[in-house]
PDB file of C-alpha atoms in Angstrom:
ATOM      1  CA  LYS A   1      23.950 -11.827  -6.638  1.00 58.00           C
ATOM      2  CA  ASP A   2      24.601  -8.493  -5.122  1.00 59.00           C
ATOM      3  CA  THR A   3      24.410  -8.440  -1.248  1.00 63.00           C
ATOM      4  CA  TYR A   4      21.037  -7.037  -1.583  1.00 53.00           C
ATOM      5  CA  GLU A   5      19.724 -10.119  -3.313  1.00 60.00           C
ATOM      6  CA  LYS A   6      21.744 -12.213  -0.977  1.00 62.00           C
ATOM      7  CA  LYS A   7      20.388 -10.754   2.217  1.00 56.00           C
ATOM      8  CA  LEU A   8      16.593 -11.473   0.181  1.00 56.00           C
ATOM      9  CA  ASP A   9      17.752 -14.794  -0.220  1.00 60.00           C
ATOM     10  CA  TYR A  10      18.496 -15.515   3.291  1.00 59.00           C
ATOM     11  CA  PHE A  11      15.631 -14.009   4.659  1.00 52.00           C
ATOM     12  CA  PHE A  12      13.520 -15.809   2.486  1.00 53.00           C
ATOM     13  CA  ASP A  13      15.151 -19.355   3.550  1.00 57.00           C
ATOM     14  CA  GLN A  14      14.764 -18.724   6.975  1.00 50.00           C
ATOM     15  CA  ILE A  15      11.249 -18.003   6.121  1.00 47.00           C
ATOM     16  CA  GLU A  16      10.648 -21.142   4.831  1.00 48.00           C
ATOM     17  CA  LYS A  17      12.482 -22.996   7.832  1.00 47.00           C
ATOM     18  CA  ARG A  18       9.556 -20.965   9.751  1.00 42.00           C
ATOM     19  CA  GLU A  19      12.645 -19.231  11.857  1.00 40.00           C
ATOM     20  CA  VAL A  20      11.498 -15.794  11.347  1.00 41.00           C
ATOM     21  CA  GLU A  21       7.899 -14.497  11.121  1.00 44.00           C
ATOM     22  CA  VAL A  22       7.066 -12.595   7.729  1.00 50.00           C
ATOM     23  CA  ASP A  23       6.541  -8.830   8.334  1.00 70.00           C
ATOM     24  CA  SER A  24       3.959  -7.475   6.821  1.00 75.00           C
ATOM     25  CA  ASN A  25       5.764  -4.018   6.973  1.00 80.00           C
ATOM     26  CA  TYR A  26       8.797  -6.000   5.053  1.00 81.00           C
ATOM     27  CA  GLU A  27       6.201  -7.433   2.138  1.00 83.00           C
ATOM     28  CA  LEU A  28       4.636  -4.035   1.736  1.00 88.00           C
ATOM     29  CA  ILE A  29       7.823  -1.980   1.354  1.00 89.00           C
ATOM     30  CA  LYS A  30       9.480  -4.431  -0.758  1.00 89.00           C
ATOM     31  CA  SER A  31       5.781  -4.382  -2.885  1.00 92.00           C
ATOM     32  CA  ILE A  32       5.927  -0.517  -2.939  1.00 94.00           C
ATOM     33  CA  ASP A  33       9.678  -0.485  -4.321  1.00 93.00           C
ATOM     34  CA  TYR A  34       8.888  -2.603  -6.814  1.00 94.00           C
ATOM     35  CA  LEU A  35       5.563  -1.161  -8.169  1.00 95.00           C
ATOM     36  CA  SER A  36       7.429   2.519  -7.609  1.00 95.00           C
ATOM     37  CA  SER A  37      10.196   1.250  -9.749  1.00 95.00           C
ATOM     38  CA  LYS A  38       7.785   0.243 -12.933  1.00 95.00           C
ATOM     39  CA  LYS A  39       5.820   3.076 -12.186  1.00 96.00           C
ATOM     40  CA  ILE A  40       2.649   0.600 -11.634  1.00 95.00           C
ATOM     41  CA  GLY A  41      -0.206   2.753  -9.847  1.00 95.00           C
ATOM     42  CA  ALA A  42      -1.526   1.653  -6.619  1.00 96.00           C
ATOM     43  CA  LEU A  43      -3.807   2.634  -3.926  1.00 97.00           C
ATOM     44  CA  ILE A  44      -3.598   0.764  -0.640  1.00 97.00           C
ATOM     45  CA  THR A  45      -5.801   1.540   2.698  1.00 97.00           C
ATOM     46  CA  PHE A  46      -5.064   0.653   5.917  1.00 96.00           C
ATOM     47  CA  GLU A  47      -8.070   0.114   7.996  1.00 96.00           C
ATOM     48  CA  LYS A  48      -7.772   1.655  11.569  1.00 94.00           C
ATOM     49  CA  ALA A  49     -10.468   2.383  14.143  1.00 94.00           C
ATOM     50  CA  THR A  50     -12.909   3.659  11.636  1.00 95.00           C
ATOM     51  CA  SER A  51     -14.586   0.875   9.653  1.00 97.00           C
ATOM     52  CA  LEU A  52     -14.731   0.872   5.756  1.00 98.00           C
ATOM     53  CA  ASP A  53     -17.420  -1.684   5.518  1.00 97.00           C
ATOM     54  CA  GLU A  54     -19.215   0.231   3.119  1.00 97.00           C
ATOM     55  CA  TYR A  55     -16.181   0.512   0.604  1.00 97.00           C
ATOM     56  CA  ILE A  56     -15.309  -3.326   1.007  1.00 97.00           C
ATOM     57  CA  ALA A  57     -19.101  -4.118   0.318  1.00 97.00           C
ATOM     58  CA  THR A  58     -18.970  -3.096  -2.953  1.00 95.00           C
ATOM     59  CA  ALA A  59     -15.445  -4.350  -3.761  1.00 96.00           C
ATOM     60  CA  PHE A  60     -14.048  -7.585  -4.793  1.00 94.00           C
ATOM     61  CA  PRO A  61     -13.638  -9.938  -1.483  1.00 95.00           C
ATOM     62  CA  ILE A  62      -9.787 -10.970  -0.995  1.00 93.00           C
ATOM     63  CA  ASP A  63      -9.297 -12.080   2.808  1.00 90.00           C
ATOM     64  CA  ALA A  64      -5.608 -12.720   2.301  1.00 91.00           C
ATOM     65  CA  PRO A  65      -2.585 -11.815   3.772  1.00 90.00           C
ATOM     66  CA  LEU A  66      -0.214  -9.331   2.567  1.00 90.00           C
ATOM     67  CA  THR A  67       2.508 -10.241   0.696  1.00 89.00           C
ATOM     68  CA  HIS A  68       4.406  -8.329  -2.303  1.00 89.00           C
ATOM     69  CA  GLU A  69       3.208 -11.195  -4.559  1.00 90.00           C
ATOM     70  CA  LEU A  70      -0.329 -10.104  -4.178  1.00 91.00           C
ATOM     71  CA  LEU A  71       0.044  -6.830  -4.013  1.00 92.00           C
ATOM     72  CA  SER A  72       1.766  -6.875  -7.218  1.00 91.00           C
ATOM     73  CA  THR A  73      -0.410  -8.768  -9.036  1.00 91.00           C
ATOM     74  CA  ILE A  74      -3.283  -6.852  -7.756  1.00 93.00           C
ATOM     75  CA  PHE A  75      -1.916  -3.969  -9.460  1.00 94.00           C
ATOM     76  CA  PHE A  76      -0.380  -5.320 -12.807  1.00 91.00           C
ATOM     77  CA  PRO A  77      -2.005  -2.772 -15.635  1.00 90.00           C
ATOM     78  CA  SER A  78      -5.051  -4.045 -17.277  1.00 86.00           C
ATOM     79  CA  THR A  79      -6.397  -6.633 -14.832  1.00 85.00           C
ATOM     80  CA  PRO A  80     -10.070  -6.554 -13.421  1.00 83.00           C
ATOM     81  CA  LEU A  81      -8.742  -4.796 -10.054  1.00 82.00           C
ATOM     82  CA  HIS A  82      -5.965  -2.559 -10.815  1.00 83.00           C
ATOM     83  CA  ASP A  83      -8.004   1.128 -10.998  1.00 84.00           C
ATOM     84  CA  GLY A  84      -9.329   0.443  -7.510  1.00 92.00           C
ATOM     85  CA  ALA A  85      -7.813   0.592  -3.742  1.00 96.00           C
ATOM     86  CA  VAL A  86      -6.893  -2.313  -1.629  1.00 97.00           C
ATOM     87  CA  ILE A  87      -8.347  -2.070   1.493  1.00 97.00           C
ATOM     88  CA  VAL A  88      -5.744  -3.759   4.459  1.00 95.00           C
ATOM     89  CA  ARG A  89      -7.031  -4.721   8.046  1.00 93.00           C
ATOM     90  CA  MET A  90      -4.891  -6.317  10.732  1.00 89.00           C
ATOM     91  CA  ASN A  91      -2.569  -6.908   8.148  1.00 87.00           C
ATOM     92  CA  ARG A  92      -4.668  -8.693   5.431  1.00 90.00           C
ATOM     93  CA  ILE A  93      -5.853  -7.676   2.456  1.00 93.00           C
ATOM     94  CA  VAL A  94      -9.656  -7.944   2.464  1.00 96.00           C
ATOM     95  CA  CYS A  95     -10.760  -6.682  -0.518  1.00 96.00           C
ATOM     96  CA  ALA A  96      -9.755  -4.912  -3.971  1.00 95.00           C
ATOM     97  CA  GLY A  97     -10.896  -2.663  -6.306  1.00 95.00           C
ATOM     98  CA  ALA A  98     -12.787  -0.507  -3.882  1.00 97.00           C
ATOM     99  CA  TYR A  99     -13.945   3.104  -4.842  1.00 96.00           C
ATOM    100  CA  PHE A 100     -13.678   5.974  -2.162  1.00 97.00           C
ATOM    101  CA  PRO A 101     -15.218   9.479  -2.900  1.00 94.00           C
ATOM    102  CA  PRO A 102     -12.626  12.268  -4.276  1.00 94.00           C
ATOM    103  CA  THR A 103     -11.833  15.023  -1.968  1.00 94.00           C
ATOM    104  CA  GLU A 104     -13.391  17.890  -2.963  1.00 92.00           C
ATOM    105  CA  ARG A 105     -11.138  20.306  -2.064  1.00 90.00           C
ATOM    106  CA  LEU A 106     -10.261  23.136  -4.465  1.00 88.00           C
ATOM    107  CA  ASP A 107      -6.478  23.613  -3.164  1.00 89.00           C
ATOM    108  CA  ILE A 108      -4.971  20.291  -4.438  1.00 86.00           C
ATOM    109  CA  PRO A 109      -2.914  20.448  -7.422  1.00 86.00           C
ATOM    110  CA  LYS A 110      -4.293  19.875 -10.715  1.00 84.00           C
ATOM    111  CA  SER A 111      -0.982  17.688 -11.440  1.00 84.00           C
ATOM    112  CA  LEU A 112      -2.309  15.417  -9.261  1.00 88.00           C
ATOM    113  CA  GLY A 113      -4.706  12.341  -9.940  1.00 88.00           C
ATOM    114  CA  SER A 114      -7.920  10.183  -9.672  1.00 92.00           C
ATOM    115  CA  ARG A 115      -5.755   8.153  -6.793  1.00 94.00           C
ATOM    116  CA  HIS A 116      -4.533  11.049  -4.913  1.00 95.00           C
ATOM    117  CA  ARG A 117      -7.980  12.426  -4.692  1.00 96.00           C
ATOM    118  CA  ALA A 118      -9.728   8.982  -3.753  1.00 96.00           C
ATOM    119  CA  ALA A 119      -6.623   8.885  -0.999  1.00 97.00           C
ATOM    120  CA  ILE A 120      -6.872  12.077   0.511  1.00 97.00           C
ATOM    121  CA  GLY A 121     -11.154  12.244   0.150  1.00 97.00           C
ATOM    122  CA  ILE A 122     -11.115   8.818   2.193  1.00 98.00           C
ATOM    123  CA  SER A 123      -8.554  10.381   5.123  1.00 97.00           C
ATOM    124  CA  GLU A 124     -11.090  13.355   5.147  1.00 97.00           C
ATOM    125  CA  VAL A 125     -13.898  10.547   5.995  1.00 97.00           C
ATOM    126  CA  SER A 126     -11.807   8.303   8.087  1.00 97.00           C
ATOM    127  CA  ASP A 127      -8.855   7.644   9.945  1.00 95.00           C
ATOM    128  CA  SER A 128      -7.617   5.453   7.793  1.00 96.00           C
ATOM    129  CA  LEU A 129      -3.899   5.775   6.374  1.00 96.00           C
ATOM    130  CA  THR A 130      -3.739   5.586   2.499  1.00 97.00           C
ATOM    131  CA  ILE A 131      -0.694   4.868   0.351  1.00 96.00           C
ATOM    132  CA  VAL A 132      -0.421   6.327  -3.237  1.00 97.00           C
ATOM    133  CA  VAL A 133       2.059   5.370  -6.051  1.00 96.00           C
ATOM    134  CA  SER A 134       1.581   7.142  -9.052  1.00 95.00           C
ATOM    135  CA  GLU A 135       1.428   5.390 -12.179  1.00 93.00           C
ATOM    136  CA  GLU A 136       3.068   8.615 -14.194  1.00 92.00           C
ATOM    137  CA  THR A 137       5.899   9.100 -11.683  1.00 94.00           C
ATOM    138  CA  GLY A 138       6.108   6.101  -9.824  1.00 95.00           C
ATOM    139  CA  THR A 139       6.249   8.792  -7.012  1.00 95.00           C
ATOM    140  CA  ILE A 140       5.053   7.324  -3.026  1.00 96.00           C
ATOM    141  CA  SER A 141       2.677   9.522  -1.393  1.00 96.00           C
ATOM    142  CA  VAL A 142       0.440   9.022   2.098  1.00 96.00           C
ATOM    143  CA  ALA A 143      -2.312  10.223   2.707  1.00 96.00           C
ATOM    144  CA  VAL A 144      -3.565  10.536   6.649  1.00 96.00           C
ATOM    145  CA  ASN A 145      -6.211  13.072   8.359  1.00 95.00           C
ATOM    146  CA  GLY A 146      -7.010  14.734   4.906  1.00 94.00           C
ATOM    147  CA  TYR A 147      -3.449  15.809   4.440  1.00 94.00           C
ATOM    148  CA  LEU A 148      -1.115  14.243   1.394  1.00 95.00           C
ATOM    149  CA  ASP A 149       2.591  14.120   1.868  1.00 94.00           C
ATOM    150  CA  TYR A 150       3.664  13.587  -1.280  1.00 93.00           C
ATOM    151  CA  ALA A 151       6.912  12.025  -2.560  1.00 91.00           C
ATOM    152  CA  VAL A 152       7.730  10.207   0.964  1.00 92.00           C
ATOM    153  CA  SER A 153      11.039   8.190   0.953  1.00 89.00           C
ATOM    154  CA  LYS A 154      10.989   4.268   1.970  1.00 85.00           C
ATOM    155  CA  GLU A 155      12.291   5.306   5.198  1.00 85.00           C
ATOM    156  CA  SER A 156       9.310   8.036   5.988  1.00 89.00           C
ATOM    157  CA  LEU A 157       6.805   5.499   4.730  1.00 89.00           C
ATOM    158  CA  LEU A 158       8.160   2.921   7.281  1.00 86.00           C
ATOM    159  CA  LEU A 159       7.908   5.648   9.826  1.00 87.00           C
ATOM    160  CA  TYR A 160       4.263   6.857   8.668  1.00 88.00           C
ATOM    161  CA  LEU A 161       3.620   2.651   9.167  1.00 85.00           C
ATOM    162  CA  GLU A 162       5.018   1.996  12.728  1.00 84.00           C
ATOM    163  CA  LYS A 163       3.429   5.282  13.393  1.00 86.00           C
ATOM    164  CA  HIS A 164       0.015   5.287  12.173  1.00 81.00           C
ATOM    165  CA  LEU A 165      -0.386   1.693  12.531  1.00 77.00           C
ATOM    166  CA  GLN A 166       0.509   0.239  15.864  1.00 67.00           C
ATOM    167  CA  SER A 167      -1.439  -2.814  16.893  1.00 51.00           C
TER     168      SER A 167
END
């Protein structure tokens, strides 16, 4: 095993022993990294002060902790929920298969698909933060406040999470 795998093994051993609390940012980054490397499309929206209840109401209810395994399973291609968004509230996946209105802006490059347009759209009507993984390229993007930051690194993603999702 390489050093990374050994560190992961140690980390999960500690979790099993209840010596370390599971960090949802760690779970999320691990999942995003996996989805990106496999070019599996994903749309993950974090509810903040603005309620997303109207989108949650029409989606498939989940109500489970945010984990790498669950996110990876939800977005696995050809599964019933993989096309919609996952909505996260207080570090819990509240639903999957949510659909958002796409942005109506005309200055968005045609190369960006429906996930990116939906991410920008929900960020225009709420204070949410949305992570997009492109199924075409594996590129990770973040939408917040009507703005899309395209091709962010895992390090930048972690900074977004820390800045915008502090409890």
